Amino acid sequence: MKAYNVNDIRERVKNISIVGRLDFVFTNAKAIDNADEESIVWIKKITPNQLLRIQRTKAKYIVAETSISKEINLQKSKCLILSDNPKLTFLRILKAFFVEKEAYHTHHSAIIDPLAKISEHVTIGPNTYIGKSSIGSGTILHGNCYIYDHVIIGENVTISAGCVIGSAGFGYAENEDGEYESFPQLGGVQIHANVEIGANSTIDRGTLTDTIIGEGVKIDNLVHIGHNVVIGKNSIITANTTISGSVKIGEGVWIAPSASIINQIKIGDNSTIGIGSVAVKSIPMNEIWNGFPAKPVNEYLRQEKFLKKQVK
Amino acid sequence: MKAYNVNDIRERVKNISIVGRLDFVFTNAKAIDNADEESIVWIKKITPNQLLRIQRTKAKYIVAETSISKEINLQKSKCLILSDNPKLTFLRILKAFFVEKEAYHTHHSAIIDPLAKISEHVTIGPNTYIGKSSIGSGTILHGNCYIYDHVIIGENVTISAGCVIGSAGFGYAENEDGEYESFPQLGGVQIHANVEIGANSTIDRGTLTDTIIGEGVKIDNLVHIGHNVVIGKNSIITANTTISGSVKIGEGVWIAPSASIINQIKIGDNSTIGIGSVAVKSIPMNEIWNGFPAKPVNEYLRQEKFLKKQVK
Amino acid sequence: MKAYNVNDIRERVKNISIVGRLDFVFTNAKAIDNADEESIVWIKKITPNQLLRIQRTKAKYIVAETSISKEINLQKSKCLILSDNPKLTFLRILKAFFVEKEAYHTHHSAIIDPLAKISEHVTIGPNTYIGKSSIGSGTILHGNCYIYDHVIIGENVTISAGCVIGSAGFGYAENEDGEYESFPQLGGVQIHANVEIGANSTIDRGTLTDTIIGEGVKIDNLVHIGHNVVIGKNSIITANTTISGSVKIGEGVWIAPSASIINQIKIGDNSTIGIGSVAVKSIPMNEIWNGFPAKPVNEYLRQEKFLKKQVK
């Protein structure tokens, strides 16, 4: 195992200050409670509980908030890597020291349509299929994915195993005999740069226009995104969420796990939808909505409190 | 791009009337707001907002409800394709002019058990596996599907990528040691004609009898259908819905996204279960149920109203 | 079809008593309502309705609770296989007579990393990929699964088609530009002995430690298990459930379909979370919680009752 020291950190990671003892080495990154003497670890917030864990950990390198120096004297026993955003600092240390970048490659079992446009510097995993679609540079598709035709995937996108992108949207009209005839789905899917998509998620193609996943959007596992959905930059869609057709989601939105959003509505920029919440009308910008049906969080909490009081 | 005119429409599409100018051509179908002068477009309902969009669109061909002629004078500037069900009319125009039917084919990477019974005129996509099961004529299985043994798929069925059909149902009995022993699942799955199933959905085989998906049923993405479920003709099961074991769903039922239905209950013909609703008891015919737990929609709405009033 | 008699049952199944006529044979196992004269069937509970079904069934062999002898006289017309746990007895009869054990085998289309450690007596299905991971003896992986690196799968595990195990967990930190940078996921997944996992489920690898699925845990279809989750022995996770990151679930827990559990909380041993429930705080041992948000079942039921009364 390779050993690193405080100079290596200074060289590779920015926006930090380093205090305490400078003569330690680290060879691994671990969770604080099961670290060894060569570990680098982190704490998110300075709480009494976290300070206790620091005193108990064997790790010598600790990434923490800058203000920790006021709370506890570790100058002689630890090397403190301090910043305003220790989570970000720690993840950059992990990336700089412990993540090996694999060379781009296409697995021999991948199946690629002759009319697909695959950039250079792309990874395509085992058994992944790519139709008449295009894949941008730096993009990584893991195995067992199925990319239909009419999908445009931008640069530096990561798609985990088992995803289906570009399947026909769910649209039907009832005919004279009470049967449903399927509405042809002729649009595509655009996935912009730096998007990440979790395992077994599905994104349907648009009906006449495209389904669009904006730059930097992060999508978790088992998420359903219906036809004609548009998701703005840097929004977060967590696991098992259902986004029905034609929903417009703004930028910087956070959707908690297993939420469900009815078709056609809009979610404003920087808003949050709580876990399991069922959004049935549009949500303005900068709000937190929660509940079934989703409502502003204060209203939700007052309802909860009211009910609790009634049945005591 | 091929150009079509009003005579082509008359020839290929029924139950319509055509008014306005008859000398335009169309070469593409688009959403009304981003159409060009050679587009055919549609509007669902005649609302002030929709009429405004018609006045702004560049499209010359507009599919709409018959009554639109009373609302607005477009006789000189547009060609109106009118019917009582413009969605159905438009989808049939899309099918007639813009959907190319692919020839049936089996991808070389598909894996088919020697004992499978595959009809003529079937498409089987890349990396799809078919066990000792049968596939009816006109059926299309997209890629990365896994069809276990004991599955009977009827005619003109479409199954999107990543589906798993015929997996063992989730049944266990606790033994003397507090461990769960799995209940053998010996039934199969029947999927009747004209069923459509979305991406990454799963349908379990029955325990002793079959799981049955009735004719014309449409199932969206990421739907779970447990063992011994029976779904009647022309029902709609939208995305991320959970249908637990032995549920009986009638004909013409509509289940909105991410609903969850407890095992063993019955959903009557033509009933609707609302988005995110959790059905824990049987629902009669022709009713709309909503909420957690699902209840008749009027009761649900009165509860919502009551709570809203209390916490104002 | 092979014919069996009461002596065969005595030989292969324990903890039963047999009363009634002993000269019948059975050749198949069926549901009680569509049995024939050579069927063996079972009933779960002795209810008037079930007794009626026994009187109507053509089956001669009936598995039931011991106390049935007091309720109904079948001594001359049926062969009764009696036990305290007829479900367990019937499943063991199914296993003993009607489940053929397939020989272990690796399908030629499976893709296995040269550094994977595969025990003897393992089945690996079509198009399944296994990375630098290990698979214990007696374990069966169905087709179209994707097992990333750093996954340790124990003995006698069964994983249904389409599962993804060991994908990167969903962890991000917002950087100086409002973009999300992904937190490297360096842990693995441990799946202990006798675990069963349903179709298209996903289990993420841990961040710095492992995600752990304890011995005997049963997981249904389309379940999401986030990074660093730990699930104790013999817990049951039903379909479409979402278990967010770092949740600790005790032993013998039952999670009903489409429940959602917020990150970081603990679910105590032998507790139950009801269908569709949204758990947002830790749940003690031996409790049943239900609702949105999940609360002790009595509180939930009183709230439901209160609301029902108000809006009558």
XYZ file of C-alpha atoms in Angstrom, chain B residues 109 111 127-129 144-146 148-149 162-164 167-186 200-204 207-209 222-225 240-242 244 258-263 278-281 292-293 295 299 302-303 306-307, chain C residues 15 29-31 34 42 85 87-88 90-92 94-95 98-99 102 107-109 125-127 142-144 159-162 196 199-200 215-216 218-222 234-240 252 254 257-258 274-278 290-292 300 304 306-308 310-312:
134
model
C -27.344 -12.329 -29.384
C -30.680 -16.765 -26.274
C -29.415 -10.227 -25.122
C -32.977 -11.272 -24.400
C -33.320 -14.738 -22.919
C -32.181 -7.439 -22.131
C -35.450 -9.140 -21.169
C -35.481 -12.361 -19.209
C -38.286 -17.682 -17.424
C -39.898 -21.054 -18.121
C -35.142 -5.089 -19.112
C -38.378 -6.865 -18.138
C -38.305 -10.044 -16.083
C -39.555 -15.103 -11.700
C -40.454 -16.990 -8.527
C -43.094 -15.283 -6.394
C -42.265 -14.048 -2.915
C -43.697 -16.674 -0.579
C -42.191 -18.021 2.606
C -43.120 -19.928 5.723
C -41.282 -19.492 9.006
C -39.810 -22.731 10.225
C -39.039 -24.090 13.692
C -35.779 -22.083 13.820
C -37.255 -18.693 12.895
C -35.846 -18.973 9.388
C -37.928 -18.502 6.287
C -38.248 -21.401 3.885
C -39.305 -20.524 0.364
C -42.650 -21.732 -0.904
C -42.036 -23.444 -4.260
C -43.588 -21.493 -7.106
C -44.935 -23.989 -9.599
C -37.649 -3.022 -16.228
C -41.025 -4.280 -15.006
C -41.297 -7.651 -13.263
C -44.090 -10.222 -13.270
C -43.816 -13.235 -10.980
C -47.630 -20.450 -6.917
C -49.978 -23.246 -7.999
C -52.060 -21.459 -10.638
C -40.807 -0.484 -13.147
C -44.101 -2.107 -12.198
C -44.129 -5.090 -9.855
C -46.808 -7.726 -10.338
C -43.741 2.133 -10.291
C -46.969 0.527 -9.116
C -46.782 -2.425 -6.737
C -48.957 -7.673 -4.317
C -46.671 4.479 -7.694
C -49.862 3.090 -6.201
C -49.527 0.062 -3.958
C -52.089 -2.702 -3.570
C -52.023 -5.104 -0.648
C -52.148 -8.833 -1.316
C -52.201 2.551 -0.858
C -55.126 0.164 -1.309
C -55.590 -2.058 1.743
C -59.126 -3.260 1.144
C -53.244 6.516 2.302
C -55.055 4.289 2.981
C -60.734 5.464 0.356
C -64.197 10.901 1.555
C -63.454 15.901 2.595
C -60.653 14.751 4.900
C -61.153 19.325 6.952
C -57.437 19.203 7.752
C -43.581 -33.315 12.153
C -50.147 -30.406 -6.234
C -52.825 -27.823 -6.965
C -54.804 -24.974 -5.530
C -59.045 -26.475 -9.212
C -53.685 -27.329 1.499
C -47.907 -25.201 10.469
C -48.023 -23.862 5.099
C -44.595 -25.123 6.110
C -47.192 -28.134 2.315
C -44.120 -26.293 1.047
C -41.952 -29.154 2.240
C -43.875 -29.478 -2.738
C -40.109 -29.432 -2.371
C -42.471 -31.543 -7.210
C -39.300 -29.479 -7.324
C -31.209 -28.624 -11.392
C -24.360 -20.602 -18.869
C -21.936 -20.150 -21.755
C -22.984 -16.517 -22.148
C -27.398 -17.708 -15.642
C -27.373 -16.300 -19.184
C -25.768 -12.897 -19.703
C -30.201 -16.131 -12.558
C -29.672 -14.350 -15.861
C -29.070 -10.705 -16.749
C -30.532 -13.932 -6.914
C -33.295 -13.525 -9.501
C -32.847 -12.055 -12.968
C -31.919 -8.446 -13.580
C -32.857 -14.529 -1.601
C -35.922 -9.617 -9.857
C -34.483 -6.229 -10.860
C -28.156 -14.370 6.825
C -31.535 -15.580 5.658
C -35.452 -12.327 1.828
C -35.728 -9.416 -0.596
C -38.530 -9.118 -3.153
C -38.538 -7.547 -6.639
C -37.554 -3.952 -7.496
C -34.113 -13.294 8.705
C -35.647 -9.946 7.871
C -38.160 -9.648 5.031
C -38.081 -6.767 2.552
C -41.050 -6.843 0.184
C -41.459 -5.435 -3.310
C -40.660 -1.894 -4.379
C -36.685 -10.548 12.026
C -40.907 -7.259 8.203
C -44.511 -3.471 -0.001
C -43.459 -0.054 -1.287
C -46.742 -1.335 7.032
C -47.480 -1.165 3.310
C -46.570 2.134 1.655
C -45.410 3.588 4.967
C -42.769 6.283 5.072
C -47.716 2.444 9.763
C -48.664 5.518 7.784
C -47.194 8.670 6.294
C -52.196 5.524 13.093
C -57.766 7.288 10.721
C -60.811 10.403 14.038
C -60.698 11.645 10.450
C -63.422 9.261 9.364
C -65.105 14.194 11.326
C -66.124 14.033 7.700
C -69.039 11.644 7.878
